[in-house]
Every structure is written in structure tokens, then in C-alpha cells.
Amino acid sequence: MPLALASRHLLDLALAAIVVAFSFPAEAQAQSASPDAARLSYAGPLFDAHLHYNDEAAARFPIGDVLGRIQRSGVRAVIANSRPNDGTRALAAARDATRRTGVTVVPFVRLYRNRADYTGWHADPTIVEMVLRELAAGTDAGPYRGLGEFHLYDSTHADGATARRLMQLAEERGLVVLAHVDDIAIEKLLAHAPKARLIWAHTGISGVPIERVRALLQRHPTLLGELSYRPGLTADGGALSPAWRALLTDMPERFLVGSDTWINARWDDYEGLMTQARRWLADLPPPVARRIAWDNGAALFGLPAP
């Protein structure tokens, strides 16, 4: 979720049939028909590393509808994290449906039971208790694989007892962390748990300079960047900006694609969001595009090739 929008609207955040046979999006199929067209859109599988099925979405979009949107977009796996965690558990429990649609759900424990937790979780020790209960219970799709997404609107809160304990817990248990924070908080969080694998949601949504991003990735080998909402990523027409093309080409093993369905409007346009990602991925060498689109996420959680 964008920081600017979160700051303004944090407290106001807000069956279709399942398609049995998997297919790539119609656009990707059409573009793959000719070499010239194929260059306009990456046509391989996608790993969505930032997906929410929050209570507002669950009330409007049945699971069959959600999985249909994911499948039609050529997304073969998702990191599911929801407010509250009921949404993630529901996706994980739909095992027959996810099997038929070819979608793997990678469940994360989100720290938010309600909207108030967005700003108060870092000072609330009961959040750690909730996380431990969720981890102990697991999901129908197997154990939780990570923690987050969580937000820190003040980077000093990264030094609080709750943030420190959760980072250390992630490191101890091999969990991946998804954090919507600034670059200062990235340094603080990884200081608590240097071996923890941390996905930086939006790779600095406030527009952290690209050289600062590069320096953080070089300094922290377990840090990855998720690219939804990233300022400056694309230029006019949805093409990659030259600076980001250079960084992604230099460090292809460090980035992931995401949708960030934090509001229902993002679910309405889910297929469009993935089409946009396919457009900029096509500006990269094919092995680089495939790595960012699918391979990095799959390797992080040991998923087989689709």
C-alpha cells in the first residue's frame, strides 16, 4: 500500500466460476504468436509476492473469483497476507480450487487484526502472542512461510521490542519478512536479525534514490525488493526507465513482482496490473525477466517449475 495513501486513508481503507484448465492471459497468448509481438510482453509465469485478501475483498470477491483473476493473469503462486489472517487461511483452505487453477498459496502471518494495528502493532506485545498462535496452528496449505506485510511510519519504531522480537523470530524459524518501511528502517530491522530474509515492499515507496537501493542490496545479501508502486520504475508507456533497467539487469536475483491488492480497486484491475508488469518485464533480457517474474519467488519457497 502506498505510504502517501496510507497516511491519508489508513483508517478509511475500505462466484465467478473457477477456470479448470490453466492458460496464460489472452494478451500474452496473442503476443507470443509473433516474435515482434512477443517482445512487447513477457509471456511466462508470474509469482505475485505481495497479495492481500483483506476482509473488504473477502466480502466482495469470492475465492473462486479471486483465483480466476489470478489464473487468467498467468500468476502461478502468491504470497498471501491479509487483514485479518482469516483471508489467508481461507485461500489456503481452498486446496481443490487452487490445485485446479494451478495457483500455489504461500501463506504469511500478517500482524494486523484490525485497522488500528497498522499504527499500533510495534508497541503492542500481544502482536507477538498472536503471531506465535498463528504459527503454531498453521494453515490447510501447510505452515506459514513468513511474517508481514507490516508498516512502520516512523523508522525509530524498528528498534522497538516487538519489531526486534519478530525479526529474531523470523531468523530463528527461517521465515521471510515482508516490510513496508523506509531505507533507515531496513537497516535497523536487519541489524536485529542479519540472516533474516526480508522482502522490501515497493523497494522504497517514498522514492528512495536508486543508488541507495543498490547500496542496501549490496550490503545486505538477504534483502530483496518487491516492485509494486515503485516510483520511477517505468516511464511513459509503461516501459522500464533506463536506471531501473540497469539495476534489474545487474542484480536480477534480488527482485520480485507484486500486485499489492490493498483495496478492492486493485482486485478490480488485477489482470491489468499483471499486464503492466508483463510490459516492463519485456524490456529485460528474457532470462532476467523470467528470474524476476518467477524464479526468485519460487526459489525462496522451494516451489517447482510450473
Short mmCIF file of N, CA and C in Angstrom, two decimals, residues 20-197:
data_model
loop_
_atom_site.label_atom_id
_atom_site.label_comp_id
_atom_site.label_asym_id
_atom_site.label_seq_id
_atom_site.Cartn_x
_atom_site.Cartn_y
_atom_site.Cartn_z
N VAL A 20 -10.97 -24.30 -14.94
CA VAL A 20 -10.28 -25.52 -14.57
C VAL A 20 -8.93 -25.67 -15.25
N ALA A 21 -8.86 -25.41 -16.53
CA ALA A 21 -7.60 -25.58 -17.26
C ALA A 21 -6.81 -24.30 -17.23
N PHE A 22 -5.53 -24.37 -16.81
CA PHE A 22 -4.69 -23.16 -16.74
C PHE A 22 -4.32 -22.68 -18.13
N SER A 23 -4.35 -21.35 -18.29
CA SER A 23 -3.85 -20.75 -19.53
C SER A 23 -3.28 -19.41 -19.19
N PHE A 24 -2.32 -18.94 -20.01
CA PHE A 24 -1.77 -17.62 -19.83
C PHE A 24 -2.82 -16.61 -20.26
N PRO A 25 -2.65 -15.33 -19.86
CA PRO A 25 -3.61 -14.32 -20.28
C PRO A 25 -3.73 -14.26 -21.80
N ALA A 26 -4.93 -13.84 -22.25
CA ALA A 26 -5.17 -13.79 -23.69
C ALA A 26 -4.16 -12.90 -24.38
N GLU A 27 -3.82 -11.78 -23.73
CA GLU A 27 -2.86 -10.87 -24.35
C GLU A 27 -1.52 -11.55 -24.55
N ALA A 28 -1.07 -12.28 -23.51
CA ALA A 28 0.22 -12.95 -23.62
C ALA A 28 0.19 -14.01 -24.72
N GLN A 29 -0.95 -14.71 -24.83
CA GLN A 29 -1.04 -15.71 -25.87
C GLN A 29 -0.95 -15.07 -27.25
N ALA A 30 -1.68 -13.96 -27.42
CA ALA A 30 -1.70 -13.31 -28.72
C ALA A 30 -0.33 -12.77 -29.08
N GLN A 31 0.35 -12.20 -28.10
CA GLN A 31 1.64 -11.60 -28.38
C GLN A 31 2.71 -12.65 -28.65
N SER A 32 2.53 -13.84 -28.11
CA SER A 32 3.53 -14.88 -28.33
C SER A 32 3.44 -15.45 -29.74
N ALA A 33 2.40 -15.04 -30.50
CA ALA A 33 2.22 -15.60 -31.82
C ALA A 33 3.27 -15.12 -32.80
N SER A 34 3.87 -13.97 -32.57
CA SER A 34 4.90 -13.48 -33.48
C SER A 34 6.07 -12.95 -32.69
N PRO A 35 7.30 -13.07 -33.21
CA PRO A 35 8.47 -12.58 -32.47
C PRO A 35 8.38 -11.11 -32.15
N ASP A 36 7.88 -10.29 -33.08
CA ASP A 36 7.79 -8.86 -32.82
C ASP A 36 6.83 -8.58 -31.68
N ALA A 37 5.68 -9.24 -31.70
CA ALA A 37 4.69 -9.01 -30.64
C ALA A 37 5.19 -9.52 -29.31
N ALA A 38 5.89 -10.65 -29.32
CA ALA A 38 6.35 -11.25 -28.07
C ALA A 38 7.25 -10.31 -27.30
N ARG A 39 7.97 -9.47 -28.01
CA ARG A 39 8.87 -8.55 -27.32
C ARG A 39 8.12 -7.49 -26.53
N LEU A 40 6.82 -7.35 -26.79
CA LEU A 40 6.04 -6.31 -26.11
C LEU A 40 5.53 -6.76 -24.75
N SER A 41 5.61 -8.05 -24.45
CA SER A 41 5.06 -8.53 -23.19
C SER A 41 5.73 -9.85 -22.80
N TYR A 42 6.22 -9.91 -21.57
CA TYR A 42 6.73 -11.17 -21.03
C TYR A 42 5.57 -12.15 -20.93
N ALA A 43 5.73 -13.36 -21.42
CA ALA A 43 4.63 -14.32 -21.52
C ALA A 43 4.78 -15.51 -20.58
N GLY A 44 5.77 -15.50 -19.69
CA GLY A 44 5.98 -16.64 -18.81
C GLY A 44 5.18 -16.54 -17.52
N PRO A 45 5.43 -17.45 -16.58
CA PRO A 45 4.69 -17.46 -15.32
C PRO A 45 5.10 -16.30 -14.42
N LEU A 46 4.18 -15.91 -13.54
CA LEU A 46 4.42 -14.84 -12.57
C LEU A 46 4.27 -15.37 -11.15
N PHE A 47 5.10 -14.84 -10.27
CA PHE A 47 4.98 -15.07 -8.83
C PHE A 47 4.60 -13.72 -8.22
N ASP A 48 3.41 -13.64 -7.63
CA ASP A 48 2.92 -12.40 -7.01
C ASP A 48 3.36 -12.39 -5.56
N ALA A 49 4.36 -11.57 -5.26
CA ALA A 49 4.97 -11.56 -3.93
C ALA A 49 4.32 -10.58 -2.96
N HIS A 50 3.15 -10.04 -3.32
CA HIS A 50 2.53 -9.05 -2.43
C HIS A 50 1.03 -9.02 -2.70
N LEU A 51 0.31 -10.00 -2.14
CA LEU A 51 -1.13 -10.10 -2.37
C LEU A 51 -1.87 -10.12 -1.05
N HIS A 52 -2.91 -9.27 -0.96
CA HIS A 52 -3.78 -9.22 0.21
C HIS A 52 -5.18 -9.71 -0.16
N TYR A 53 -5.77 -10.49 0.74
CA TYR A 53 -7.19 -10.85 0.64
C TYR A 53 -7.84 -10.39 1.93
N ASN A 54 -7.90 -9.05 2.07
CA ASN A 54 -8.41 -8.43 3.29
C ASN A 54 -9.91 -8.64 3.43
N ASP A 55 -10.46 -8.25 4.59
CA ASP A 55 -11.87 -8.53 4.85
C ASP A 55 -12.78 -7.82 3.84
N GLU A 56 -12.39 -6.62 3.36
CA GLU A 56 -13.21 -5.94 2.37
C GLU A 56 -13.26 -6.74 1.06
N ALA A 57 -12.11 -7.31 0.69
CA ALA A 57 -12.06 -8.10 -0.54
C ALA A 57 -12.85 -9.40 -0.37
N ALA A 58 -12.72 -10.03 0.78
CA ALA A 58 -13.43 -11.30 1.01
C ALA A 58 -14.94 -11.10 0.96
N ALA A 59 -15.41 -9.92 1.36
CA ALA A 59 -16.84 -9.64 1.34
C ALA A 59 -17.37 -9.44 -0.07
N ARG A 60 -16.50 -9.04 -0.98
CA ARG A 60 -16.94 -8.72 -2.34
C ARG A 60 -16.52 -9.74 -3.38
N PHE A 61 -15.35 -10.33 -3.21
CA PHE A 61 -14.79 -11.24 -4.22
C PHE A 61 -14.71 -12.65 -3.64
N PRO A 62 -15.61 -13.56 -4.02
CA PRO A 62 -15.50 -14.94 -3.55
C PRO A 62 -14.17 -15.56 -4.00
N ILE A 63 -13.77 -16.59 -3.31
CA ILE A 63 -12.48 -17.21 -3.61
C ILE A 63 -12.40 -17.68 -5.05
N GLY A 64 -13.49 -18.20 -5.60
CA GLY A 64 -13.47 -18.63 -6.99
C GLY A 64 -13.18 -17.48 -7.94
N ASP A 65 -13.73 -16.33 -7.65
CA ASP A 65 -13.50 -15.14 -8.46
C ASP A 65 -12.03 -14.72 -8.35
N VAL A 66 -11.53 -14.69 -7.14
CA VAL A 66 -10.13 -14.29 -6.90
C VAL A 66 -9.18 -15.23 -7.64
N LEU A 67 -9.39 -16.52 -7.50
CA LEU A 67 -8.48 -17.46 -8.15
C LEU A 67 -8.61 -17.39 -9.67
N GLY A 68 -9.80 -17.08 -10.17
CA GLY A 68 -9.95 -16.90 -11.61
C GLY A 68 -9.14 -15.72 -12.12
N ARG A 69 -9.15 -14.61 -11.38
CA ARG A 69 -8.37 -13.44 -11.77
C ARG A 69 -6.87 -13.75 -11.75
N ILE A 70 -6.46 -14.44 -10.70
CA ILE A 70 -5.05 -14.81 -10.58
C ILE A 70 -4.64 -15.72 -11.73
N GLN A 71 -5.46 -16.73 -12.00
CA GLN A 71 -5.13 -17.70 -13.05
C GLN A 71 -5.09 -17.05 -14.42
N ARG A 72 -6.09 -16.24 -14.72
CA ARG A 72 -6.13 -15.59 -16.03
C ARG A 72 -4.94 -14.66 -16.25
N SER A 73 -4.33 -14.21 -15.17
CA SER A 73 -3.17 -13.33 -15.26
C SER A 73 -1.87 -14.09 -15.44
N GLY A 74 -1.93 -15.42 -15.46
CA GLY A 74 -0.71 -16.21 -15.59
C GLY A 74 0.11 -16.25 -14.32
N VAL A 75 -0.51 -15.92 -13.19
CA VAL A 75 0.17 -15.97 -11.89
C VAL A 75 0.04 -17.38 -11.35
N ARG A 76 1.17 -17.99 -11.04
CA ARG A 76 1.16 -19.38 -10.61
C ARG A 76 1.40 -19.56 -9.12
N ALA A 77 1.78 -18.50 -8.42
CA ALA A 77 1.95 -18.57 -6.96
C ALA A 77 1.82 -17.17 -6.39
N VAL A 78 1.34 -17.10 -5.14
CA VAL A 78 1.14 -15.80 -4.48
C VAL A 78 1.60 -15.89 -3.04
N ILE A 79 2.19 -14.81 -2.56
CA ILE A 79 2.35 -14.63 -1.11
C ILE A 79 1.06 -14.00 -0.62
N ALA A 80 0.30 -14.75 0.18
CA ALA A 80 -0.98 -14.27 0.69
C ALA A 80 -0.79 -13.75 2.11
N ASN A 81 -1.18 -12.49 2.33
CA ASN A 81 -1.17 -11.93 3.68
C ASN A 81 -2.35 -10.98 3.79
N SER A 82 -3.12 -11.13 4.84
CA SER A 82 -4.43 -10.50 4.89
C SER A 82 -4.74 -9.92 6.26
N ARG A 83 -5.62 -8.92 6.26
CA ARG A 83 -6.13 -8.34 7.50
C ARG A 83 -7.62 -8.64 7.61
N PRO A 84 -8.03 -9.46 8.63
CA PRO A 84 -7.18 -10.27 9.50
C PRO A 84 -6.67 -11.49 8.74
N ASN A 85 -6.03 -12.41 9.45
CA ASN A 85 -5.44 -13.58 8.80
C ASN A 85 -6.48 -14.57 8.28
N ASP A 86 -7.76 -14.32 8.56
CA ASP A 86 -8.82 -15.19 8.07
C ASP A 86 -8.78 -15.33 6.55
N GLY A 87 -8.50 -14.21 5.85
CA GLY A 87 -8.47 -14.26 4.39
C GLY A 87 -7.39 -15.18 3.86
N THR A 88 -6.24 -15.13 4.46
CA THR A 88 -5.14 -16.02 4.04
C THR A 88 -5.48 -17.47 4.34
N ARG A 89 -6.06 -17.71 5.52
CA ARG A 89 -6.44 -19.08 5.85
C ARG A 89 -7.49 -19.61 4.88
N ALA A 90 -8.42 -18.75 4.46
CA ALA A 90 -9.46 -19.18 3.53
C ALA A 90 -8.85 -19.55 2.17
N LEU A 91 -7.91 -18.75 1.69
CA LEU A 91 -7.24 -19.09 0.43
C LEU A 91 -6.48 -20.40 0.57
N ALA A 92 -5.79 -20.57 1.69
CA ALA A 92 -5.02 -21.78 1.91
C ALA A 92 -5.92 -23.01 2.02
N ALA A 93 -7.14 -22.82 2.52
CA ALA A 93 -8.06 -23.94 2.70
C ALA A 93 -8.71 -24.38 1.40
N ALA A 94 -8.68 -23.54 0.38
CA ALA A 94 -9.33 -23.86 -0.90
C ALA A 94 -8.40 -24.75 -1.73
N ARG A 95 -8.05 -25.88 -1.20
CA ARG A 95 -7.00 -26.70 -1.81
C ARG A 95 -7.42 -27.30 -3.14
N ASP A 96 -8.66 -27.75 -3.24
CA ASP A 96 -9.11 -28.31 -4.51
C ASP A 96 -9.12 -27.23 -5.59
N ALA A 97 -9.60 -26.04 -5.22
CA ALA A 97 -9.68 -24.95 -6.19
C ALA A 97 -8.30 -24.48 -6.61
N THR A 98 -7.39 -24.35 -5.66
CA THR A 98 -6.04 -23.90 -6.04
C THR A 98 -5.33 -24.96 -6.88
N ARG A 99 -5.61 -26.22 -6.60
CA ARG A 99 -5.00 -27.28 -7.41
C ARG A 99 -5.52 -27.22 -8.84
N ARG A 100 -6.83 -27.03 -9.00
CA ARG A 100 -7.40 -26.99 -10.35
C ARG A 100 -6.92 -25.77 -11.13
N THR A 101 -6.73 -24.67 -10.45
CA THR A 101 -6.30 -23.45 -11.14
C THR A 101 -4.79 -23.34 -11.26
N GLY A 102 -4.06 -24.24 -10.63
CA GLY A 102 -2.60 -24.20 -10.73
C GLY A 102 -1.98 -23.06 -9.95
N VAL A 103 -2.64 -22.62 -8.89
CA VAL A 103 -2.14 -21.50 -8.09
C VAL A 103 -1.66 -22.01 -6.73
N THR A 104 -0.41 -21.74 -6.40
CA THR A 104 0.14 -22.11 -5.09
C THR A 104 0.01 -20.92 -4.14
N VAL A 105 -0.56 -21.16 -2.98
CA VAL A 105 -0.69 -20.12 -1.95
C VAL A 105 0.44 -20.28 -0.94
N VAL A 106 1.25 -19.23 -0.81
CA VAL A 106 2.33 -19.19 0.18
C VAL A 106 1.83 -18.29 1.31
N PRO A 107 1.43 -18.87 2.45
CA PRO A 107 0.79 -18.06 3.49
C PRO A 107 1.79 -17.36 4.40
N PHE A 108 1.50 -16.09 4.68
CA PHE A 108 2.25 -15.29 5.65
C PHE A 108 1.31 -14.90 6.78
N VAL A 109 1.86 -14.75 7.99
CA VAL A 109 1.09 -14.19 9.11
C VAL A 109 1.18 -12.67 9.03
N ARG A 110 0.05 -12.03 8.89
CA ARG A 110 0.04 -10.57 8.93
C ARG A 110 -0.15 -10.13 10.38
N LEU A 111 0.41 -8.97 10.72
CA LEU A 111 0.40 -8.52 12.11
C LEU A 111 -0.87 -7.77 12.48
N TYR A 112 -1.79 -7.65 11.52
CA TYR A 112 -2.95 -6.78 11.72
C TYR A 112 -4.23 -7.58 11.93
N ARG A 113 -4.81 -7.38 13.11
CA ARG A 113 -6.12 -7.95 13.38
C ARG A 113 -7.22 -7.00 12.92
N ASN A 114 -6.88 -5.71 12.88
CA ASN A 114 -7.83 -4.66 12.53
C ASN A 114 -7.03 -3.46 12.04
N ARG A 115 -7.74 -2.38 11.67
CA ARG A 115 -7.05 -1.22 11.11
C ARG A 115 -6.17 -0.52 12.13
N ALA A 116 -6.56 -0.55 13.39
CA ALA A 116 -5.76 0.12 14.42
C ALA A 116 -4.35 -0.46 14.52
N ASP A 117 -4.21 -1.73 14.18
CA ASP A 117 -2.90 -2.36 14.29
C ASP A 117 -1.89 -1.82 13.28
N TYR A 118 -2.36 -1.15 12.23
CA TYR A 118 -1.41 -0.59 11.26
C TYR A 118 -0.43 0.35 11.96
N THR A 119 -0.94 1.15 12.85
CA THR A 119 -0.07 2.14 13.51
C THR A 119 0.34 1.74 14.91
N GLY A 120 -0.30 0.75 15.51
CA GLY A 120 -0.01 0.42 16.90
C GLY A 120 0.71 -0.88 17.16
N TRP A 121 0.91 -1.69 16.11
CA TRP A 121 1.44 -3.03 16.34
C TRP A 121 2.81 -3.03 16.99
N HIS A 122 3.64 -2.06 16.63
CA HIS A 122 5.03 -2.05 17.09
C HIS A 122 5.14 -1.82 18.59
N ALA A 123 4.08 -1.30 19.22
CA ALA A 123 4.09 -1.05 20.67
C ALA A 123 3.16 -2.00 21.41
N ASP A 124 2.74 -3.08 20.76
CA ASP A 124 1.74 -3.98 21.33
C ASP A 124 2.34 -5.38 21.47
N PRO A 125 2.69 -5.80 22.69
CA PRO A 125 3.29 -7.13 22.87
C PRO A 125 2.33 -8.27 22.54
N THR A 126 1.02 -8.01 22.52
CA THR A 126 0.08 -9.09 22.19
C THR A 126 0.19 -9.48 20.72
N ILE A 127 0.80 -8.63 19.90
CA ILE A 127 1.01 -9.00 18.49
C ILE A 127 1.94 -10.21 18.41
N VAL A 128 2.96 -10.24 19.21
CA VAL A 128 3.87 -11.39 19.21
C VAL A 128 3.11 -12.64 19.63
N GLU A 129 2.25 -12.53 20.62
CA GLU A 129 1.46 -13.69 21.07
C GLU A 129 0.55 -14.18 19.93
N MET A 130 -0.08 -13.25 19.23
CA MET A 130 -0.94 -13.62 18.10
C MET A 130 -0.14 -14.33 17.02
N VAL A 131 1.03 -13.80 16.69
CA VAL A 131 1.87 -14.41 15.67
C VAL A 131 2.25 -15.84 16.07
N LEU A 132 2.63 -16.03 17.32
CA LEU A 132 3.01 -17.36 17.78
C LEU A 132 1.84 -18.34 17.71
N ARG A 133 0.64 -17.87 18.02
CA ARG A 133 -0.54 -18.73 17.91
C ARG A 133 -0.78 -19.13 16.45
N GLU A 134 -0.68 -18.16 15.56
CA GLU A 134 -0.89 -18.46 14.14
C GLU A 134 0.15 -19.45 13.63
N LEU A 135 1.40 -19.23 14.00
CA LEU A 135 2.46 -20.13 13.55
C LEU A 135 2.23 -21.55 14.06
N ALA A 136 1.77 -21.65 15.30
CA ALA A 136 1.52 -22.98 15.87
C ALA A 136 0.37 -23.68 15.16
N ALA A 137 -0.64 -22.93 14.76
CA ALA A 137 -1.81 -23.52 14.11
C ALA A 137 -1.55 -23.86 12.65
N GLY A 138 -0.77 -23.03 11.95
CA GLY A 138 -0.53 -23.26 10.53
C GLY A 138 -1.78 -23.07 9.69
N THR A 139 -1.74 -23.54 8.45
CA THR A 139 -2.88 -23.42 7.54
C THR A 139 -3.12 -24.75 6.85
N ASP A 140 -4.23 -24.84 6.13
CA ASP A 140 -4.53 -26.07 5.40
C ASP A 140 -3.56 -26.30 4.25
N ALA A 141 -2.85 -25.26 3.85
CA ALA A 141 -1.85 -25.41 2.79
C ALA A 141 -0.46 -25.68 3.35
N GLY A 142 -0.38 -25.84 4.67
CA GLY A 142 0.91 -26.08 5.30
C GLY A 142 1.29 -24.95 6.23
N PRO A 143 2.50 -24.94 6.73
CA PRO A 143 2.92 -23.93 7.70
C PRO A 143 3.01 -22.55 7.05
N TYR A 144 2.87 -21.53 7.89
CA TYR A 144 3.16 -20.18 7.42
C TYR A 144 4.62 -20.09 7.04
N ARG A 145 4.89 -19.32 5.98
CA ARG A 145 6.25 -19.21 5.47
C ARG A 145 6.89 -17.85 5.74
N GLY A 146 6.12 -16.93 6.33
CA GLY A 146 6.68 -15.61 6.56
C GLY A 146 5.80 -14.75 7.45
N LEU A 147 6.29 -13.53 7.71
CA LEU A 147 5.59 -12.53 8.52
C LEU A 147 5.43 -11.25 7.71
N GLY A 148 4.29 -10.60 7.85
CA GLY A 148 4.04 -9.34 7.15
C GLY A 148 2.95 -9.54 6.11
N GLU A 149 2.66 -8.49 5.42
CA GLU A 149 3.28 -7.18 5.35
C GLU A 149 2.97 -6.39 6.62
N PHE A 150 3.99 -5.67 7.12
CA PHE A 150 3.76 -4.69 8.17
C PHE A 150 4.35 -3.35 7.75
N HIS A 151 3.82 -2.29 8.37
CA HIS A 151 4.25 -0.93 8.06
C HIS A 151 4.92 -0.30 9.27
N LEU A 152 5.89 0.54 9.01
CA LEU A 152 6.47 1.39 10.03
C LEU A 152 6.51 2.81 9.48
N TYR A 153 5.64 3.67 10.00
CA TYR A 153 5.57 5.05 9.50
C TYR A 153 6.58 5.95 10.18
N ASP A 154 7.25 5.42 11.18
CA ASP A 154 8.37 6.11 11.84
C ASP A 154 9.46 5.07 12.00
N SER A 155 10.60 5.29 11.36
CA SER A 155 11.65 4.27 11.36
C SER A 155 12.21 3.99 12.74
N THR A 156 12.05 4.91 13.69
CA THR A 156 12.55 4.64 15.04
C THR A 156 11.84 3.46 15.67
N HIS A 157 10.61 3.18 15.23
CA HIS A 157 9.86 2.06 15.80
C HIS A 157 10.47 0.72 15.43
N ALA A 158 11.36 0.70 14.47
CA ALA A 158 12.04 -0.54 14.11
C ALA A 158 12.95 -1.02 15.23
N ASP A 159 13.28 -0.15 16.16
CA ASP A 159 14.12 -0.53 17.30
C ASP A 159 13.31 -0.97 18.50
N GLY A 160 11.98 -0.97 18.38
CA GLY A 160 11.13 -1.38 19.49
C GLY A 160 11.20 -2.87 19.77
N ALA A 161 10.75 -3.24 20.96
CA ALA A 161 10.85 -4.64 21.40
C ALA A 161 10.07 -5.59 20.49
N THR A 162 8.88 -5.16 20.02
CA THR A 162 8.06 -6.05 19.20
C THR A 162 8.71 -6.30 17.85
N ALA A 163 9.19 -5.23 17.22
CA ALA A 163 9.85 -5.40 15.92
C ALA A 163 11.11 -6.24 16.06
N ARG A 164 11.88 -6.00 17.10
CA ARG A 164 13.11 -6.77 17.31
C ARG A 164 12.78 -8.25 17.51
N ARG A 165 11.78 -8.53 18.33
CA ARG A 165 11.44 -9.93 18.62
C ARG A 165 10.94 -10.64 17.36
N LEU A 166 10.14 -9.97 16.56
CA LEU A 166 9.61 -10.62 15.36
C LEU A 166 10.70 -10.85 14.32
N MET A 167 11.62 -9.92 14.19
CA MET A 167 12.73 -10.14 13.27
C MET A 167 13.59 -11.33 13.73
N GLN A 168 13.84 -11.41 15.01
CA GLN A 168 14.63 -12.52 15.53
C GLN A 168 13.88 -13.84 15.40
N LEU A 169 12.56 -13.79 15.59
CA LEU A 169 11.75 -14.98 15.39
C LEU A 169 11.83 -15.46 13.94
N ALA A 170 11.76 -14.51 13.00
CA ALA A 170 11.87 -14.87 11.58
C ALA A 170 13.21 -15.51 11.29
N GLU A 171 14.27 -14.96 11.83
CA GLU A 171 15.59 -15.53 11.61
C GLU A 171 15.69 -16.92 12.21
N GLU A 172 15.18 -17.10 13.41
CA GLU A 172 15.26 -18.39 14.09
C GLU A 172 14.50 -19.48 13.34
N ARG A 173 13.35 -19.13 12.79
CA ARG A 173 12.47 -20.13 12.19
C ARG A 173 12.55 -20.18 10.66
N GLY A 174 13.41 -19.40 10.08
CA GLY A 174 13.54 -19.41 8.63
C GLY A 174 12.35 -18.81 7.91
N LEU A 175 11.69 -17.85 8.55
CA LEU A 175 10.55 -17.18 7.94
C LEU A 175 11.01 -15.97 7.14
N VAL A 176 10.29 -15.66 6.08
CA VAL A 176 10.58 -14.49 5.26
C VAL A 176 9.74 -13.33 5.79
N VAL A 177 10.30 -12.13 5.80
CA VAL A 177 9.60 -10.94 6.28
C VAL A 177 9.25 -10.05 5.09
N LEU A 178 8.01 -9.53 5.09
CA LEU A 178 7.57 -8.56 4.09
C LEU A 178 7.29 -7.25 4.82
N ALA A 179 8.10 -6.22 4.55
CA ALA A 179 8.05 -4.98 5.32
C ALA A 179 7.89 -3.77 4.42
N HIS A 180 6.91 -2.92 4.75
CA HIS A 180 6.68 -1.64 4.07
C HIS A 180 7.29 -0.56 4.96
N VAL A 181 8.53 -0.23 4.68
CA VAL A 181 9.30 0.67 5.55
C VAL A 181 10.23 1.52 4.69
N ASP A 182 10.88 2.49 5.33
CA ASP A 182 11.86 3.28 4.59
C ASP A 182 13.24 2.63 4.68
N ASP A 183 14.20 3.28 4.03
CA ASP A 183 15.53 2.69 3.96
C ASP A 183 16.22 2.65 5.31
N ILE A 184 15.91 3.62 6.18
CA ILE A 184 16.51 3.62 7.52
C ILE A 184 16.01 2.43 8.32
N ALA A 185 14.71 2.17 8.22
CA ALA A 185 14.15 1.02 8.94
C ALA A 185 14.69 -0.29 8.41
N ILE A 186 14.98 -0.36 7.12
CA ILE A 186 15.60 -1.59 6.58
C ILE A 186 16.88 -1.89 7.32
N GLU A 187 17.72 -0.89 7.49
CA GLU A 187 18.99 -1.08 8.20
C GLU A 187 18.74 -1.53 9.63
N LYS A 188 17.79 -0.92 10.29
CA LYS A 188 17.52 -1.24 11.70
C LYS A 188 16.98 -2.66 11.84
N LEU A 189 16.02 -3.02 11.00
CA LEU A 189 15.43 -4.36 11.10
C LEU A 189 16.47 -5.45 10.86
N LEU A 190 17.30 -5.27 9.86
CA LEU A 190 18.32 -6.28 9.57
C LEU A 190 19.45 -6.28 10.59
N ALA A 191 19.62 -5.20 11.31
CA ALA A 191 20.59 -5.21 12.40
C ALA A 191 20.14 -6.15 13.52
N HIS A 192 18.83 -6.30 13.70
CA HIS A 192 18.31 -7.22 14.73
C HIS A 192 18.47 -8.68 14.30
N ALA A 193 18.44 -8.92 13.00
CA ALA A 193 18.45 -10.30 12.50
C ALA A 193 19.13 -10.31 11.14
N PRO A 194 20.45 -10.24 11.12
CA PRO A 194 21.17 -10.08 9.85
C PRO A 194 20.98 -11.21 8.85
N LYS A 195 20.58 -12.38 9.32
CA LYS A 195 20.41 -13.50 8.40
C LYS A 195 18.96 -13.69 7.97
N ALA A 196 18.06 -12.87 8.48
CA ALA A 196 16.66 -12.98 8.09
C ALA A 196 16.49 -12.53 6.64
N ARG A 197 15.64 -13.22 5.92
CA ARG A 197 15.32 -12.84 4.54
C ARG A 197 14.19 -11.83 4.57
#
